Amino acid sequence: MFQPTIFVFSFLIPLVSAQCGPGAIYQASGSRCLNVFRTASSFQSAEEICATLSGHLVSIHNTIDNTFISSQAQKYFDGGVWLGAKTTAPDVTNPLNWYWTDGSNFDYQNYKVGQPSPQGDTACMQLQTGTAKWQTTNCTAQLPFICSYSSSVTPTCPSVTIPSHCPSGYTWYDETDFCYKNTVRFTSFNDARSSCQADGGDLASIHSANENQFLVDLSKAGITNKDKSHSDDVFIGLVYQNSKWQWTDGSAVNFLNWGDGEPNNMDKEWWTSLVADPHEDKNTENTRWNNVAQIDMRAFICKKAPLH
Ligand SMILES: *[C@@H]1O[C@H](CO)[C@@H](O)[C@H](O)[C@H]1NC(C)=O
């Protein structure tokens, strides 16, 4: 019933958006809050993150909402974003085979030409923010996503990704409240570090298994150079200096995650990379750390304090 006045409401009555918490978008037509997450995740991981907000991946039931959600998401990024629709039947053309994770009816679709296309036994749905069109997608694909939750529920987590958390190119991680950026450019440690410092940060330090996993996901997300054997292998800020391992950003070394047999070659390998992808011969290093020599070239991850 609020549909015709969505925009008026959001401009004139700050209280309306306040009921969604900072960074969330109030969708008046559904009396619900939307949070846009720019971290690429699988459909299932995304739905689990939404559950921490007492919500679900967003569902869409009419053109007005479809346009609203698409245009809101486009403020955060271009391209595909998960919606909460899934089917576990191979026939994706039958709407009865689909369900929304929030339990609502699958009563509206806005497929792009040529869609829906089969994805095997299961399929999930993405929205293209530019065109507001839908397409079926392998549920294991990694995409940004939108959560929705009732505006009467106060989120239990101080969650939410909002643009002002981080400068352009950086992704916010709610658990650490830091911003991170993966740069897929093979370069020396010193050059990588200078680049991070020029952004007001430093090479990433890692202080928990969750932060490590977040950086693994982030470093996989930007990969374009699959023919390089170290394509998912990124410098982090751990260096061996004055006979001990230290983080370049000065934070405490309170978490270590070396691969089997690492660190080795301690006469010259005083720098560290996070091996986000198992090299064929180094599976034990998967998601763990390897110490490397200064001449080794890697992509790198910067970390900086949020803007807020
Ligand atoms: C979906 O992606 C997974 C992982 O990349 C792959 O193993 C699977 O074959 C894909 N399914 C289809 C139908 O393409």
Short mmCIF file of C-alpha atoms and ligand atoms in Angstrom, two decimals:
data_model
loop_
_atom_site.label_atom_id
_atom_site.label_comp_id
_atom_site.label_asym_id
_atom_site.label_seq_id
_atom_site.Cartn_x
_atom_site.Cartn_y
_atom_site.Cartn_z
CA MET A 1 0.00 0.00 0.00
CA PHE A 2 3.00 2.27 0.31
CA GLN A 3 4.16 1.57 -3.21
CA PRO A 4 3.43 4.92 -4.81
CA THR A 5 5.24 6.75 -2.06
CA ILE A 6 8.43 4.74 -1.67
CA PHE A 7 10.69 7.58 -2.67
CA VAL A 8 8.82 10.25 -0.79
CA PHE A 9 9.01 8.16 2.33
CA SER A 10 12.69 7.55 2.11
CA PHE A 11 13.46 11.24 1.58
CA LEU A 12 11.12 12.81 4.07
CA ILE A 13 11.03 10.45 6.98
CA PRO A 14 14.44 9.39 8.19
CA LEU A 15 12.76 7.29 10.88
CA VAL A 16 11.57 4.93 8.21
CA SER A 17 15.09 3.97 7.18
CA ALA A 18 16.29 4.13 10.77
CA GLN A 19 14.14 1.12 11.53
CA CYS A 20 16.45 -0.88 9.28
CA GLY A 21 19.68 0.10 10.99
CA PRO A 22 22.65 1.88 9.46
CA GLY A 23 23.42 1.02 5.88
CA ALA A 24 20.28 -0.94 5.22
CA ILE A 25 17.74 0.07 2.61
CA TYR A 26 14.10 0.25 3.62
CA GLN A 27 11.75 -1.24 1.05
CA ALA A 28 8.43 0.32 1.93
CA SER A 29 6.30 -1.91 -0.30
CA GLY A 30 7.42 -4.99 1.59
CA SER A 31 7.98 -3.32 4.97
CA ARG A 32 11.37 -4.96 4.87
CA CYS A 33 15.02 -4.05 5.07
CA LEU A 34 17.59 -4.88 2.44
CA ASN A 35 21.31 -5.26 2.96
CA VAL A 36 23.62 -5.43 -0.02
CA PHE A 37 26.74 -7.53 0.42
CA ARG A 38 29.48 -7.02 -2.11
CA THR A 39 31.51 -10.06 -1.09
CA ALA A 40 31.07 -12.77 -3.71
CA SER A 41 29.66 -15.90 -2.09
CA SER A 42 27.98 -19.13 -3.12
CA PHE A 43 24.18 -19.19 -2.91
CA GLN A 44 24.28 -21.30 0.24
CA SER A 45 26.91 -19.17 2.00
CA ALA A 46 24.97 -16.06 1.09
CA GLU A 47 21.75 -17.51 2.53
CA GLU A 48 23.64 -18.43 5.72
CA ILE A 49 24.93 -14.87 6.06
CA CYS A 50 21.37 -13.58 5.59
CA ALA A 51 20.24 -15.95 8.35
CA THR A 52 22.54 -14.11 10.78
CA LEU A 53 20.33 -11.07 10.13
CA SER A 54 17.22 -13.17 10.81
CA GLY A 55 16.56 -12.88 7.11
CA HIS A 56 16.88 -14.58 3.75
CA LEU A 57 18.19 -13.82 0.32
CA VAL A 58 15.82 -11.31 -1.21
CA SER A 59 12.65 -12.44 -2.99
CA ILE A 60 10.85 -10.39 -5.64
CA HIS A 61 7.16 -10.49 -6.47
CA ASN A 62 6.39 -7.65 -8.84
CA THR A 63 7.87 -5.23 -11.35
CA ILE A 64 8.01 -2.30 -8.98
CA ASP A 65 10.05 -4.21 -6.44
CA ASN A 66 12.22 -5.70 -9.16
CA THR A 67 13.09 -2.25 -10.47
CA PHE A 68 13.59 -0.83 -6.99
CA ILE A 69 15.91 -3.63 -5.86
CA SER A 70 17.86 -3.64 -9.08
CA SER A 71 18.42 0.10 -8.96
CA GLN A 72 19.41 0.00 -5.29
CA ALA A 73 21.89 -2.83 -5.93
CA GLN A 74 23.35 -0.95 -8.86
CA LYS A 75 24.50 1.79 -6.52
CA TYR A 76 26.85 -0.80 -5.06
CA PHE A 77 28.04 -2.67 -8.14
CA ASP A 78 27.26 -3.65 -11.72
CA GLY A 79 26.55 -7.18 -12.73
CA GLY A 80 24.98 -10.22 -11.17
CA VAL A 81 23.64 -10.57 -7.65
CA TRP A 82 21.94 -13.55 -5.98
CA LEU A 83 18.21 -13.58 -5.49
CA GLY A 84 16.76 -16.14 -3.06
CA ALA A 85 15.18 -18.40 -5.69
CA LYS A 86 16.22 -22.02 -6.03
CA THR A 87 15.01 -25.18 -7.72
CA THR A 88 16.06 -28.73 -7.03
CA ALA A 89 14.29 -30.07 -10.09
CA PRO A 90 16.10 -30.19 -13.43
CA ASP A 91 13.17 -28.54 -15.28
CA VAL A 92 13.82 -24.86 -14.66
CA THR A 93 11.02 -23.74 -16.99
CA ASN A 94 8.28 -24.81 -14.57
CA PRO A 95 7.68 -22.08 -11.96
CA LEU A 96 6.21 -24.71 -9.63
CA ASN A 97 9.67 -26.23 -9.33
CA TRP A 98 11.07 -23.01 -7.87
CA TYR A 99 10.88 -21.70 -4.34
CA TRP A 100 12.04 -18.60 -2.50
CA THR A 101 14.18 -19.25 0.56
CA ASP A 102 11.94 -16.89 2.56
CA GLY A 103 8.99 -19.22 1.91
CA SER A 104 7.02 -16.83 -0.27
CA ASN A 105 5.38 -17.90 -3.53
CA PHE A 106 7.38 -17.93 -6.75
CA ASP A 107 4.77 -15.81 -8.46
CA TYR A 108 6.80 -13.41 -10.58
CA GLN A 109 9.76 -13.74 -12.97
CA ASN A 110 11.64 -11.33 -15.16
CA TYR A 111 13.90 -13.54 -17.26
CA LYS A 112 16.22 -12.17 -19.87
CA VAL A 113 15.93 -13.52 -23.40
CA GLY A 114 16.99 -17.16 -23.62
CA GLN A 115 16.29 -17.81 -19.95
CA PRO A 116 15.65 -19.85 -17.88
CA SER A 117 18.39 -22.25 -18.89
CA PRO A 118 19.02 -25.62 -17.20
CA GLN A 119 21.91 -25.90 -14.73
CA GLY A 120 21.77 -29.62 -14.04
CA ASP A 121 19.88 -30.97 -11.06
CA THR A 122 19.69 -27.71 -9.13
CA ALA A 123 19.65 -24.08 -10.14
CA CYS A 124 19.70 -20.72 -8.43
CA MET A 125 18.78 -17.26 -9.68
CA GLN A 126 20.72 -14.09 -10.27
CA LEU A 127 19.51 -10.59 -11.03
CA GLN A 128 21.51 -8.43 -13.42
CA THR A 129 21.57 -5.01 -11.85
CA GLY A 130 21.94 -3.10 -15.12
CA THR A 131 18.98 -4.61 -16.92
CA ALA A 132 16.93 -5.87 -13.94
CA LYS A 133 16.68 -9.19 -15.82
CA TRP A 134 17.00 -12.64 -14.26
CA GLN A 135 19.01 -15.66 -15.28
CA THR A 136 19.51 -19.11 -13.82
CA THR A 137 22.95 -19.76 -12.38
CA ASN A 138 24.94 -22.64 -10.95
CA CYS A 139 24.36 -22.41 -7.18
CA THR A 140 28.09 -22.80 -6.51
CA ALA A 141 28.92 -19.64 -8.46
CA GLN A 142 30.27 -16.75 -6.40
CA LEU A 143 28.18 -13.59 -6.51
CA PRO A 144 27.40 -10.57 -4.38
CA PHE A 145 23.99 -10.83 -2.78
CA ILE A 146 21.10 -9.02 -1.14
CA CYS A 147 19.54 -10.06 2.15
CA SER A 148 16.09 -9.00 3.26
CA TYR A 149 14.55 -9.15 6.69
CA SER A 150 11.46 -7.84 8.35
CA SER A 151 11.76 -4.24 9.45
CA SER A 152 10.29 -5.26 12.80
CA VAL A 153 13.27 -7.52 13.51
CA THR A 154 16.36 -5.88 14.91
CA PRO A 155 19.41 -7.52 13.38
CA THR A 156 21.46 -9.42 15.92
CA CYS A 157 24.72 -8.67 14.16
CA PRO A 158 26.24 -5.23 13.59
CA SER A 159 26.54 -6.45 10.00
CA VAL A 160 25.72 -4.57 6.86
CA THR A 161 27.79 -3.49 3.93
CA ILE A 162 27.30 0.10 2.98
CA PRO A 163 29.29 2.02 0.43
CA SER A 164 30.64 4.47 2.96
CA HIS A 165 32.39 1.72 4.89
CA CYS A 166 35.17 1.43 2.36
CA PRO A 167 36.62 3.42 -0.53
CA SER A 168 35.98 2.22 -4.05
CA GLY A 169 37.59 -1.11 -4.83
CA TYR A 170 37.67 -2.22 -1.21
CA THR A 171 35.36 -4.81 0.37
CA TRP A 172 34.25 -4.53 3.96
CA TYR A 173 34.31 -7.55 6.26
CA ASP A 174 31.90 -7.10 9.12
CA GLU A 175 33.66 -9.46 11.52
CA THR A 176 36.93 -7.48 11.54
CA ASP A 177 35.48 -4.11 10.50
CA PHE A 178 38.31 -3.60 8.02
CA CYS A 179 38.38 -2.97 4.27
CA TYR A 180 40.30 -5.26 1.90
CA LYS A 181 41.31 -5.13 -1.73
CA ASN A 182 42.77 -7.82 -3.92
CA THR A 183 45.07 -6.61 -6.69
CA VAL A 184 45.71 -9.18 -9.41
CA ARG A 185 49.04 -7.76 -10.56
CA PHE A 186 52.20 -9.78 -10.12
CA THR A 187 54.75 -7.66 -8.40
CA SER A 188 57.44 -7.60 -5.73
CA PHE A 189 56.63 -7.48 -2.05
CA ASN A 190 57.99 -3.94 -1.69
CA ASP A 191 56.01 -2.63 -4.62
CA ALA A 192 52.87 -4.38 -3.33
CA ARG A 193 53.34 -2.81 0.07
CA SER A 194 53.93 0.66 -1.39
CA SER A 195 50.73 0.32 -3.34
CA CYS A 196 48.77 -0.49 -0.17
CA GLN A 197 50.41 2.36 1.71
CA ALA A 198 49.50 4.77 -1.06
CA ASP A 199 45.89 3.82 -0.31
CA GLY A 200 46.40 4.64 3.37
CA GLY A 201 46.66 1.01 4.44
CA ASP A 202 49.17 -1.80 4.42
CA LEU A 203 49.45 -5.35 3.20
CA ALA A 204 46.82 -7.48 4.91
CA SER A 205 47.44 -8.89 8.35
CA ILE A 206 45.38 -11.94 9.36
CA HIS A 207 44.21 -12.64 12.89
CA SER A 208 41.69 -15.48 12.68
CA ALA A 209 40.65 -18.45 10.58
CA ASN A 210 37.56 -16.50 9.48
CA GLU A 211 39.59 -13.53 8.32
CA ASN A 212 41.89 -15.96 6.50
CA GLN A 213 38.93 -17.57 4.75
CA PHE A 214 37.51 -14.19 3.82
CA LEU A 215 40.80 -13.29 2.16
CA VAL A 216 40.90 -16.64 0.38
CA ASP A 217 37.48 -15.90 -1.09
CA LEU A 218 38.46 -12.36 -1.95
CA SER A 219 41.66 -13.39 -3.70
CA LYS A 220 39.85 -15.99 -5.76
CA ALA A 221 37.21 -13.51 -6.79
CA GLY A 222 39.47 -11.29 -8.86
CA ILE A 223 41.40 -13.91 -10.76
CA THR A 224 41.67 -13.43 -14.49
CA ASN A 225 45.07 -14.92 -15.12
CA LYS A 226 44.54 -18.64 -14.74
CA ASP A 227 47.59 -19.62 -16.80
CA LYS A 228 49.94 -18.34 -14.10
CA SER A 229 50.85 -21.04 -11.63
CA HIS A 230 50.59 -18.59 -8.73
CA SER A 231 47.43 -16.88 -9.86
CA ASP A 232 45.60 -17.20 -6.55
CA ASP A 233 48.70 -16.67 -4.45
CA VAL A 234 48.81 -13.28 -2.77
CA PHE A 235 51.28 -11.38 -0.63
CA ILE A 236 50.15 -10.69 2.91
CA GLY A 237 52.02 -8.44 5.34
CA LEU A 238 53.93 -11.05 7.33
CA VAL A 239 57.72 -10.53 7.23
CA TYR A 240 60.64 -12.06 9.08
CA GLN A 241 62.59 -9.23 10.70
CA ASN A 242 64.84 -9.05 13.75
CA SER A 243 64.59 -12.82 14.10
CA LYS A 244 60.82 -12.93 14.33
CA TRP A 245 57.71 -12.88 12.18
CA GLN A 246 55.92 -9.53 12.28
CA TRP A 247 52.99 -7.89 10.53
CA THR A 248 53.94 -4.81 8.51
CA ASP A 249 50.84 -3.00 9.84
CA GLY A 250 52.21 -3.39 13.39
CA SER A 251 49.37 -5.59 14.65
CA ALA A 252 50.09 -8.50 16.98
CA VAL A 253 51.05 -11.90 15.55
CA ASN A 254 48.30 -13.88 17.25
CA PHE A 255 47.34 -16.29 14.48
CA LEU A 256 49.57 -18.37 12.21
CA ASN A 257 48.45 -20.56 9.35
CA TRP A 258 51.53 -22.05 7.69
CA GLY A 259 51.19 -24.87 5.18
CA ASP A 260 52.80 -28.20 5.99
CA GLY A 261 56.56 -27.82 6.06
CA GLU A 262 56.38 -24.02 6.09
CA PRO A 263 58.06 -21.73 6.82
CA ASN A 264 61.16 -23.20 5.16
CA ASN A 265 64.35 -21.83 3.56
CA MET A 266 64.69 -19.38 6.42
CA ASP A 267 68.01 -18.09 5.08
CA LYS A 268 66.21 -16.04 2.42
CA GLU A 269 62.42 -16.52 2.39
CA TRP A 270 61.39 -13.69 4.68
CA TRP A 271 58.11 -12.71 3.05
CA THR A 272 54.75 -14.47 3.07
CA SER A 273 52.00 -15.35 0.66
CA LEU A 274 48.53 -16.73 1.24
CA VAL A 275 47.96 -19.68 -1.08
CA ALA A 276 44.29 -19.27 -1.89
CA ASP A 277 44.29 -22.00 -4.51
CA PRO A 278 46.14 -25.31 -4.24
CA HIS A 279 49.00 -25.52 -6.71
CA GLU A 280 49.04 -28.91 -8.31
CA ASP A 281 52.04 -30.07 -6.33
CA LYS A 282 51.27 -28.15 -3.11
CA ASN A 283 47.81 -29.17 -2.00
CA THR A 284 48.78 -29.01 1.64
CA GLU A 285 49.18 -25.26 1.27
CA ASN A 286 45.57 -24.73 0.22
CA THR A 287 44.22 -21.67 2.08
CA ARG A 288 47.45 -21.59 4.11
CA TRP A 289 50.67 -19.63 4.09
CA ASN A 290 54.02 -20.06 2.39
CA ASN A 291 57.14 -18.02 3.00
CA VAL A 292 58.75 -16.72 -0.20
CA ALA A 293 61.88 -14.88 -1.30
CA GLN A 294 61.99 -11.21 -2.15
CA ILE A 295 62.40 -11.86 -5.87
CA ASP A 296 59.12 -13.79 -5.99
CA MET A 297 56.27 -11.93 -7.68
CA ARG A 298 52.72 -12.21 -6.43
CA ALA A 299 49.32 -10.58 -6.49
CA PHE A 300 48.54 -8.92 -3.16
CA ILE A 301 45.86 -7.96 -0.66
CA CYS A 302 45.70 -4.56 1.00
CA LYS A 303 43.87 -3.89 4.25
CA LYS A 304 42.82 -0.55 5.64
CA ALA A 305 40.60 0.90 8.32
CA PRO A 306 37.00 1.61 7.29
CA LEU A 307 35.80 5.12 6.52
CA HIS A 308 33.18 5.29 9.24
C1 LIG B 1 28.30 -26.20 -11.12
O1 LIG B 1 29.58 -25.83 -10.65
C2 LIG B 1 30.31 -26.91 -10.08
C3 LIG B 1 31.58 -26.33 -9.50
O2 LIG B 1 32.25 -25.52 -10.41
C4 LIG B 1 30.56 -27.96 -11.13
O3 LIG B 1 31.24 -29.05 -10.55
C5 LIG B 1 29.24 -28.42 -11.71
O4 LIG B 1 29.49 -29.33 -12.77
C6 LIG B 1 28.43 -27.23 -12.21
N1 LIG B 1 27.14 -27.70 -12.66
C7 LIG B 1 26.72 -27.49 -13.91
C8 LIG B 1 25.41 -28.12 -14.26
O5 LIG B 1 27.34 -26.85 -14.74
#
